[in-house]
Tab-separated table of C-alpha atoms in Angstrom:
chain	number	residue	atom	x	y	z
Z	1	UNK	CA	4.887	5.874	39.817
Z	2	UNK	CA	5.790	7.048	36.383
Z	3	UNK	CA	3.203	7.392	33.657
Z	4	UNK	CA	4.547	7.210	30.068
Z	5	UNK	CA	2.403	8.383	27.220
Z	6	UNK	CA	3.394	7.800	23.896
Z	7	UNK	CA	1.574	7.796	20.420
Z	8	UNK	CA	2.493	6.703	16.822
Z	9	UNK	CA	1.904	8.651	13.758
Z	10	UNK	CA	0.633	6.747	10.792
Z	11	UNK	CA	1.175	8.321	7.242
Z	12	UNK	CA	-1.925	7.234	5.532
Z	13	UNK	CA	-2.723	7.717	1.825
Z	14	UNK	CA	-4.772	6.261	-0.818
Z	15	UNK	CA	-3.117	3.386	-2.650
Z	16	UNK	CA	-3.935	0.496	-5.247
Z	17	UNK	CA	-4.243	-2.871	-3.208
Z	18	UNK	CA	-3.187	-4.729	-6.288
Z	19	UNK	CA	0.139	-2.573	-6.679
Z	20	UNK	CA	1.092	-3.250	-3.175
Z	21	UNK	CA	0.525	-7.031	-3.708
Z	22	UNK	CA	2.880	-6.823	-6.629
Z	23	UNK	CA	5.544	-4.941	-4.657
Z	24	UNK	CA	5.305	-7.448	-1.892
Z	25	UNK	CA	5.601	-10.236	-4.316
Z	26	UNK	CA	8.499	-9.104	-5.908
Z	27	UNK	CA	10.217	-8.738	-2.869
Z	28	UNK	CA	9.517	-12.258	-1.906
Z	29	UNK	CA	10.495	-13.661	-5.404
Z	30	UNK	CA	14.297	-13.540	-5.004
Z	31	UNK	CA	14.167	-15.477	-1.933
Z	32	UNK	CA	11.611	-17.908	-3.236
Z	33	UNK	CA	13.617	-18.711	-6.146
Z	34	UNK	CA	16.987	-18.901	-4.159
Z	35	UNK	CA	15.330	-21.492	-1.806
Z	36	UNK	CA	13.313	-23.198	-4.303
Z	37	UNK	CA	9.968	-22.673	-2.975
Z	38	UNK	CA	7.342	-21.552	-5.636
Z	39	UNK	CA	5.192	-18.490	-4.275
Z	40	UNK	CA	2.010	-18.265	-6.274
Z	41	UNK	CA	-0.181	-15.172	-6.103
Z	42	UNK	CA	-3.839	-16.283	-6.280
Z	43	UNK	CA	-6.246	-13.377	-6.114
Z	44	UNK	CA	-9.235	-12.089	-8.082
Z	45	UNK	CA	-9.197	-9.128	-10.476
Z	46	UNK	CA	-10.879	-7.254	-7.955
Z	47	UNK	CA	-7.766	-6.754	-5.826
Z	48	UNK	CA	-6.365	-4.508	-8.914
Z	49	UNK	CA	-9.582	-2.406	-8.791
Z	50	UNK	CA	-9.387	-1.911	-4.875
Z	51	UNK	CA	-8.149	1.226	-3.231
Z	52	UNK	CA	-7.296	1.628	0.366
Z	53	UNK	CA	-6.451	4.461	2.626
Z	54	UNK	CA	-3.763	2.977	4.940
Z	55	UNK	CA	-0.123	3.077	5.502
Z	56	UNK	CA	0.882	1.249	2.184
Z	57	UNK	CA	4.697	0.813	3.459
Z	58	UNK	CA	3.576	-0.954	7.048
Z	59	UNK	CA	1.507	-3.244	5.159
Z	60	UNK	CA	3.914	-4.047	2.573
Z	61	UNK	CA	6.611	-4.708	5.458
Z	62	UNK	CA	4.155	-6.833	7.290
Z	63	UNK	CA	3.286	-9.011	4.623
Z	64	UNK	CA	6.742	-9.360	2.938
Z	65	UNK	CA	7.955	-10.368	6.434
Z	66	UNK	CA	5.162	-12.634	6.960
Z	67	UNK	CA	5.784	-14.442	3.407
Z	68	UNK	CA	9.549	-14.659	4.030
Z	69	UNK	CA	9.160	-16.442	7.157
Z	70	UNK	CA	6.603	-18.905	5.286
Z	71	UNK	CA	9.368	-19.489	2.730
Z	72	UNK	CA	11.965	-20.405	5.285
Z	73	UNK	CA	9.327	-22.652	7.218
Z	74	UNK	CA	8.297	-24.253	4.199
Z	75	UNK	CA	11.830	-25.132	3.018
Z	76	UNK	CA	11.880	-27.547	5.989
Z	77	UNK	CA	9.504	-29.757	4.665
Z	78	UNK	CA	10.699	-29.400	0.823
Z	79	UNK	CA	8.564	-29.972	-2.222
Z	80	UNK	CA	5.889	-27.612	-1.095
Z	81	UNK	CA	4.717	-24.403	-2.701
Z	82	UNK	CA	3.104	-21.463	-1.303
Z	83	UNK	CA	-0.276	-19.964	-2.574
Z	84	UNK	CA	-0.796	-16.403	-1.404
Z	85	UNK	CA	-4.573	-15.285	-1.785
Z	86	UNK	CA	-5.927	-11.839	-1.233
Z	87	UNK	CA	-9.653	-11.495	-0.719
Z	88	UNK	CA	-11.158	-8.020	-0.549
Z	89	UNK	CA	-14.879	-7.735	0.477
Z	90	UNK	CA	-16.512	-4.281	0.650
Z	91	UNK	CA	-19.025	-3.160	2.813
Z	92	UNK	CA	-21.439	-0.010	2.044
Z	93	UNK	CA	-22.683	2.314	4.831
Z	94	UNK	CA	-25.086	4.827	3.085
Z	95	UNK	CA	-24.049	6.414	0.134
Z	96	UNK	CA	-20.663	7.928	1.255
Z	97	UNK	CA	-18.938	5.163	3.458
Z	98	UNK	CA	-17.223	2.122	2.177
Z	99	UNK	CA	-15.128	-0.184	4.416
Z	100	UNK	CA	-12.902	-3.043	2.654
Z	101	UNK	CA	-12.151	-6.212	4.641
Z	102	UNK	CA	-9.081	-7.891	3.390
Z	103	UNK	CA	-8.218	-11.449	4.039
Z	104	UNK	CA	-4.760	-12.557	3.313
Z	105	UNK	CA	-4.268	-16.504	3.209
């Protein structure tokens, strides 16, 4: 029996969630316009004041791929639009620890 151990390194850093969402939207907009499927970003201003410590590029790649697939799927139904909503919710643990739960709809 062979046991294979592996690991993945993440390059985490602090980034602004709103700026990341803007980058994702700009990646999807070209396809959206080409396919004539409107994509609307509908999030609160809190998104732009939220900073996360995470791997920004992985998050952008995941959400960009997701929205790209949604645009292609929506095209099959015609006449629909996509509303992309980001809902951050902050939870405090003591004075120094803050956890942010982010919901993507």
